[in-house]
mmCIF file of C-alpha atoms in Angstrom:
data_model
loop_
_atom_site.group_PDB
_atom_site.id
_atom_site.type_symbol
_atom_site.label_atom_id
_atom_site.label_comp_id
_atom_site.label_asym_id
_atom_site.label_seq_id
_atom_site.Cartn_x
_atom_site.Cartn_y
_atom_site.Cartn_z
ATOM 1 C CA UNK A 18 0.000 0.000 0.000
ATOM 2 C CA UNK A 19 1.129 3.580 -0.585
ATOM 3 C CA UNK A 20 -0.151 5.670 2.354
ATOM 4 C CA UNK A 21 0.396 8.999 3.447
ATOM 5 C CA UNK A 22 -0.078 9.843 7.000
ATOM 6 C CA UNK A 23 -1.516 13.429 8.379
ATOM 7 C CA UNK A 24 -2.924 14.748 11.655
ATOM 8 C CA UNK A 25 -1.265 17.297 14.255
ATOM 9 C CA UNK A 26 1.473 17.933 16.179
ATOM 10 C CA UNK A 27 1.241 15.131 19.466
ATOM 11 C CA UNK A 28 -1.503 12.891 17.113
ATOM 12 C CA UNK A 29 1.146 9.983 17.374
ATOM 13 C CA UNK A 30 2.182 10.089 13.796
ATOM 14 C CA UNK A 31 5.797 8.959 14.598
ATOM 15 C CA UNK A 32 4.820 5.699 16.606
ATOM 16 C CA UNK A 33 2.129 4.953 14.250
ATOM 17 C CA UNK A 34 4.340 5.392 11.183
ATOM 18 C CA UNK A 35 6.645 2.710 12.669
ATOM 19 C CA UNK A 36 4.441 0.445 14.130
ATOM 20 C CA UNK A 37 2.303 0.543 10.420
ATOM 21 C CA UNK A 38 4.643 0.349 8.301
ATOM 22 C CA UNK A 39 6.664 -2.969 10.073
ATOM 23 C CA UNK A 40 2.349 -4.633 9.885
ATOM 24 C CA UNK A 41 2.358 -4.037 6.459
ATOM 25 C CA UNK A 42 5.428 -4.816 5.671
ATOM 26 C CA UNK A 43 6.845 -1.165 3.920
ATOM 27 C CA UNK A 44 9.034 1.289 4.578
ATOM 28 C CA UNK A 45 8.316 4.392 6.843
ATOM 29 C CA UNK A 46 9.079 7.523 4.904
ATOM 30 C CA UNK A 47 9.705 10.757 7.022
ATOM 31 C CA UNK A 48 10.626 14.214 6.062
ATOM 32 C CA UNK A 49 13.035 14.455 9.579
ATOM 33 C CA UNK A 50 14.390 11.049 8.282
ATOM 34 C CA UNK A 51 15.387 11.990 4.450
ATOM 35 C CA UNK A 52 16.945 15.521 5.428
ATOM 36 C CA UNK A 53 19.183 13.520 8.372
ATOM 37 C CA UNK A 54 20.051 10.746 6.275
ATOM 38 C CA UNK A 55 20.841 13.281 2.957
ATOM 39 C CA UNK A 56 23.311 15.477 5.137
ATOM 40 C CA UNK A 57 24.731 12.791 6.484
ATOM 41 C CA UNK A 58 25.773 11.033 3.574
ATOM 42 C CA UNK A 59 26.621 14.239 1.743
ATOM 43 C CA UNK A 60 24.386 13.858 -0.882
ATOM 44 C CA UNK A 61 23.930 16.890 -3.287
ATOM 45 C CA UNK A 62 20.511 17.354 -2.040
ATOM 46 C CA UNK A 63 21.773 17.191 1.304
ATOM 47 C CA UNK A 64 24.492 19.812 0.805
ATOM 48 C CA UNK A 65 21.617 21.857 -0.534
ATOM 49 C CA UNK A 66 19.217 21.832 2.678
ATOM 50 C CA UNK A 67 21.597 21.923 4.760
ATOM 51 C CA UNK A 68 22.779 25.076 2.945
ATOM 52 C CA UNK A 69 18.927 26.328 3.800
ATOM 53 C CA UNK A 70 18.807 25.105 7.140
ATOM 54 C CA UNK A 71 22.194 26.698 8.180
ATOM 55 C CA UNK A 72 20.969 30.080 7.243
ATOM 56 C CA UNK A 73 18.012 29.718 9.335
ATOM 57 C CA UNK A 74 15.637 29.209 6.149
ATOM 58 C CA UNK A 75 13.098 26.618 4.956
ATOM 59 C CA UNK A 76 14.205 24.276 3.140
ATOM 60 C CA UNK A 77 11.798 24.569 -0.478
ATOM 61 C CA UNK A 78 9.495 22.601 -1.330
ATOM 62 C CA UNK A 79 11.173 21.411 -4.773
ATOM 63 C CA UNK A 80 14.133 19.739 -2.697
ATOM 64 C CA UNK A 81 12.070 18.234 -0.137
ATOM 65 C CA UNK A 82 10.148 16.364 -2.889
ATOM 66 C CA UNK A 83 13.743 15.075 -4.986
ATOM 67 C CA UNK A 84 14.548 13.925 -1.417
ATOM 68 C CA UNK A 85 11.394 11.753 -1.371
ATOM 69 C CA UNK A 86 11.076 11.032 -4.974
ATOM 70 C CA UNK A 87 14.734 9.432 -4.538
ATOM 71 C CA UNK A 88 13.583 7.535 -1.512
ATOM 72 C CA UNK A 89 10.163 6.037 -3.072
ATOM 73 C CA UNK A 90 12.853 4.727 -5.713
ATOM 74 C CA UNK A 91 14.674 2.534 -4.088
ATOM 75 C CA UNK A 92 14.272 -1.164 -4.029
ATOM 76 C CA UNK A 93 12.906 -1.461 -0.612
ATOM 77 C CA UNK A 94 9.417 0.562 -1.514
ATOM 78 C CA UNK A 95 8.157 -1.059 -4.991
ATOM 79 C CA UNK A 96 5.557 -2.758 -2.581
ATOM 80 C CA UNK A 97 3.943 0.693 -1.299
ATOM 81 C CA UNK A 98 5.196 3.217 1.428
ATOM 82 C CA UNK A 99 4.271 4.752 4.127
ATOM 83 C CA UNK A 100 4.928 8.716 3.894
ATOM 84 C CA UNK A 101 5.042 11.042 7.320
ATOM 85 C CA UNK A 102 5.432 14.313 7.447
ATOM 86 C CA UNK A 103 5.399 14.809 3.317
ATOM 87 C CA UNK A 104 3.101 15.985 1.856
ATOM 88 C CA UNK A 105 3.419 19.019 4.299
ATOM 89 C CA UNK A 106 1.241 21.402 2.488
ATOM 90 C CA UNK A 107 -0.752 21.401 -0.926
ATOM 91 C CA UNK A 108 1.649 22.589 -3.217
ATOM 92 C CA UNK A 109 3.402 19.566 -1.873
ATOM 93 C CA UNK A 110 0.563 17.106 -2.234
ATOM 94 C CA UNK A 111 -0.283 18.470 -5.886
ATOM 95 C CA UNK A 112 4.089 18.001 -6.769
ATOM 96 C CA UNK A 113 3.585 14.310 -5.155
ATOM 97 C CA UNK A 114 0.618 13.688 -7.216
ATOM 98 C CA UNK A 115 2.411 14.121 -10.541
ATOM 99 C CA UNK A 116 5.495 12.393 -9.371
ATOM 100 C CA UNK A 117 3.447 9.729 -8.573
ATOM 101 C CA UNK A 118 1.575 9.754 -12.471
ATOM 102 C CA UNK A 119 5.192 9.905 -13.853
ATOM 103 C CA UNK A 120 5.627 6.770 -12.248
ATOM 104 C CA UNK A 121 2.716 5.620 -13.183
ATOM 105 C CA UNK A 122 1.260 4.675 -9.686
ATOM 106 C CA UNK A 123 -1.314 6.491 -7.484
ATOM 107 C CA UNK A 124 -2.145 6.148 -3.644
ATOM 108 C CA UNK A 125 -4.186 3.848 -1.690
ATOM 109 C CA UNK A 126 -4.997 6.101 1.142
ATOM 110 C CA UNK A 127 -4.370 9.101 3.296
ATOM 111 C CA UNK A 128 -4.550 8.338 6.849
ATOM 112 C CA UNK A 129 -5.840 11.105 9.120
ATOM 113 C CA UNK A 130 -5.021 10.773 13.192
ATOM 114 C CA UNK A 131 -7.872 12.893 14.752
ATOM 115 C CA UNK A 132 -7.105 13.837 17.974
ATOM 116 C CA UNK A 133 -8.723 17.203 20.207
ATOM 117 C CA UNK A 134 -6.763 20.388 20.363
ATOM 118 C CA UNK A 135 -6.893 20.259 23.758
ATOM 119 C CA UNK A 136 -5.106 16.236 24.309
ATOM 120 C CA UNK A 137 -2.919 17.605 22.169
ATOM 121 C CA UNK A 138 -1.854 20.733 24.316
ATOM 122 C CA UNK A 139 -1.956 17.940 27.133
ATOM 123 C CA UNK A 140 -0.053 15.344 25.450
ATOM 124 C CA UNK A 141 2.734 17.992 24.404
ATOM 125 C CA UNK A 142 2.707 20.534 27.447
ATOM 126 C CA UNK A 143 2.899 17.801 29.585
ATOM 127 C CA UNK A 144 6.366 16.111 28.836
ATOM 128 C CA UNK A 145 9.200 16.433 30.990
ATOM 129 C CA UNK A 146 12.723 15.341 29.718
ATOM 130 C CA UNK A 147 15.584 14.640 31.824
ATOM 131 C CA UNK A 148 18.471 16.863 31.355
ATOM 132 C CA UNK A 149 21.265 14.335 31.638
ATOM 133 C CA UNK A 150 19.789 12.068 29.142
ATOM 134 C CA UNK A 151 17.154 12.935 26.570
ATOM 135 C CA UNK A 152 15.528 9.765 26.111
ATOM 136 C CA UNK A 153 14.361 9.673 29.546
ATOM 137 C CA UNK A 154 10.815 11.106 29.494
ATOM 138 C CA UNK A 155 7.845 11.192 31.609
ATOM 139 C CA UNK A 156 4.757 13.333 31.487
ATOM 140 C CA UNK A 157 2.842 14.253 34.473
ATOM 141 C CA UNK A 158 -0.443 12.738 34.066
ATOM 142 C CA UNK A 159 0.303 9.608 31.989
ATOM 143 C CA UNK A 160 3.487 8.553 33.184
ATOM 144 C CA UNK A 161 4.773 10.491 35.889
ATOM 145 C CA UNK A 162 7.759 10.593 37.617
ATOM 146 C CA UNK A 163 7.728 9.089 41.474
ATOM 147 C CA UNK A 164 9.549 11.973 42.687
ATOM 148 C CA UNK A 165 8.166 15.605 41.103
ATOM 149 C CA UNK A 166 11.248 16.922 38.637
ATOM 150 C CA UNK A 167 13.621 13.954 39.624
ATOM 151 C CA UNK A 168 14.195 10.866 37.093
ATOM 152 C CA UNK A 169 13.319 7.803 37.939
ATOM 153 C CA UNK A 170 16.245 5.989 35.860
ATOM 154 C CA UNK A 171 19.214 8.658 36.961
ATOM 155 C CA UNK A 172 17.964 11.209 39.288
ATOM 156 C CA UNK A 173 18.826 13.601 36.662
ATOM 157 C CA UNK A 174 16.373 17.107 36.741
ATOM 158 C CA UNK A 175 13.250 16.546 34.642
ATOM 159 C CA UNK A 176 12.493 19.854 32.683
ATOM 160 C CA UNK A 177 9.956 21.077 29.744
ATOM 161 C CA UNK A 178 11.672 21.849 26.777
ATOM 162 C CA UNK A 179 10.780 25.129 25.281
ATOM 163 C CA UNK A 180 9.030 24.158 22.068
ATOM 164 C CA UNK A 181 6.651 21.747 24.659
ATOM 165 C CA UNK A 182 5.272 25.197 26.298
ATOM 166 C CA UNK A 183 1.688 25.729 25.960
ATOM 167 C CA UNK A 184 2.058 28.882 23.649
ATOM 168 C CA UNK A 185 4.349 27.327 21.477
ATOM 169 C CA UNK A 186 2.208 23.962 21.526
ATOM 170 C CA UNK A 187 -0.691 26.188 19.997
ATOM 171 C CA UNK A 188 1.522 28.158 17.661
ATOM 172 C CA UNK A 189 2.153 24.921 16.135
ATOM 173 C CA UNK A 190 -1.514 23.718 15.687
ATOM 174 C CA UNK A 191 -2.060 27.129 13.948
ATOM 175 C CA UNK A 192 0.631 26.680 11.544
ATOM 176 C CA UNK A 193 -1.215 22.610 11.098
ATOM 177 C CA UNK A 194 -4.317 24.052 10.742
ATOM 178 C CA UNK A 195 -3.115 27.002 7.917
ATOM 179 C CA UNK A 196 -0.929 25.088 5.964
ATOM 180 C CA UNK A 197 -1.084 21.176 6.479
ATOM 181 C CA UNK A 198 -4.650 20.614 7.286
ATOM 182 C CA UNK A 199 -5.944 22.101 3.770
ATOM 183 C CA UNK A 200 -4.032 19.088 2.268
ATOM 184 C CA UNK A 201 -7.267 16.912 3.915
ATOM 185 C CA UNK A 202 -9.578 18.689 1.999
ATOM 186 C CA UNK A 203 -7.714 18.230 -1.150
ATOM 187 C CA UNK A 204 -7.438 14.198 -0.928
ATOM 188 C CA UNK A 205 -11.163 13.947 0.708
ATOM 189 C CA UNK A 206 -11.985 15.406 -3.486
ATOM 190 C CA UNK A 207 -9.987 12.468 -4.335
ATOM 191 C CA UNK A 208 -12.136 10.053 -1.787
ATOM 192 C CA UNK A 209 -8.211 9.104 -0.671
ATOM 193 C CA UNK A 210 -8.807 10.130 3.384
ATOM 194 C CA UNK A 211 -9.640 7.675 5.714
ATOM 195 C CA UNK A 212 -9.901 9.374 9.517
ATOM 196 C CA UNK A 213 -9.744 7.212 13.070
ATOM 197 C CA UNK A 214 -9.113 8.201 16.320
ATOM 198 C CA UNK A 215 -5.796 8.852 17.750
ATOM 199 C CA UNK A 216 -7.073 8.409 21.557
ATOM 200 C CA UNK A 217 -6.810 5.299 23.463
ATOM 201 C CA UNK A 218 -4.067 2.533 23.765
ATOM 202 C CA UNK A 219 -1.351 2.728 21.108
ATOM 203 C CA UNK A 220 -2.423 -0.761 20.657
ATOM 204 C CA UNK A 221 -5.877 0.698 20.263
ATOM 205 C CA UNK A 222 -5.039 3.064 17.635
ATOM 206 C CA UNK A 223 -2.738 0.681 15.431
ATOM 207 C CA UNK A 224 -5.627 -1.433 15.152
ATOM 208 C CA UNK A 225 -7.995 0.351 14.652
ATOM 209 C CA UNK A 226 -5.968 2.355 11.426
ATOM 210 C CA UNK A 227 -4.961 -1.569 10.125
ATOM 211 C CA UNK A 228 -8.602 -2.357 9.981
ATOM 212 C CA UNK A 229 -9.740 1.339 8.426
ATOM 213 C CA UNK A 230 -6.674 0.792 5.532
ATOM 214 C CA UNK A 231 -8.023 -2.958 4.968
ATOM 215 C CA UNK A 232 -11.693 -1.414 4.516
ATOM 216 C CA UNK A 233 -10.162 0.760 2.389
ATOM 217 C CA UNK A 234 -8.070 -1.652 0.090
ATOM 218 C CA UNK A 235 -11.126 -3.608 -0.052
ATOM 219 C CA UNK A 236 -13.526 -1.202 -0.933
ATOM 220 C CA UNK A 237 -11.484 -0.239 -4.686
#
């Protein structure tokens, strides 16, 4: 299946995308992923973003889609994909349409996590990371520390990182809702948008997407 996968910031995109893409067997595509793996290599396209990037700009649009159009190349993804964080915006969505026609393939579905604004100011504003190692984290209603702003693996501090604030939480879904969320509307005209839930057990959720793709699949 080729699958992209949309909803806002703290919808669960990132554990989905993994735990989706190893069910159905096809590689997890994300933007975060093909910029990091581009610089790192050296790549021409990564020399270019990070060219972008270092200067504090966005990277454009046209590189961003080489970098995936590269990636949906290789060997690992003539069975389908599973795309996160791309398309991030229409112009995007319309440039991954016609890549897609070149290649003379189309997508199966487009995957959107719905999830209330307000979980997701509680999911995000309500992380706290330790400062001696970052992949310690809690959050203070659904898995909190024992001891407030200690943690539990090192004693290190437990803090809130400054793009988890509230304010900055809800500048975010403003910038989802402007330029990301319009992409919904423009695959719903292609009858390509299949919405669950993104509350309840991750178990829950994976479930519950494999059995909305499969009615999906079976309903072309």
């Amino acid at each position: 299946m080729r699958i992209v996968l949309v909803g806002p910031p703290g919808a669960g995109k990132g554990t989905q995308a993994v735990r989706l893409a190893e069910k159905l067997g096809i590689p997890h595509i994300s933007t975060g992923d093909l910029f990091r793996a581009n610089i790192s290599r050296q790549t021409e396209l990564g020399k270019l973003a990070k060219s972008y990037m270092d200067a504090g700009n966005l990277v454009p649009d046209e590189v961003t889609i080489a970098m995936a159009k590269d990636r949906m190349e290789q060997p690992d993804a003539e069975k389908g994909f599973l795309l996160d964080g791309f398309p991030r915006n229409v112009s995007q969505a319309e440039a991954l349409d016609q890549l897609l026609r070149d290649e003379e393939m189309t997508l199966d579905a487009v995957l959107d996590l719905e999830v209330p604004e307000d979980e997701v100011v509680k999911r995000i504003a309500g992380r706290r990371i330790c400062r001696n190692d970052s992949s310690h984290v809690f959050h203070v209603t659904y898995s909190p520390a024992k001891q407030e702003g200690v943690c539990d693996v090192c004693g290190g501090e437990l803090y809130q990182r400054d793009d988890d604030s509230e304010d900055t939480v809800r500048k975010r879904l403003e910038v989802y809702h402007t330029q990301t969320e319009p992409i919904i509307d423009y695959y719903k005209a292609q009858e390509l948008v299949v919405t669950i839930s993104s509350l309840g057990p991750v178990d829950e959720i994976t479930q519950r997407a494999l059995e909305a793709l499969k009615r999906e699949k079976a309903g072309k």
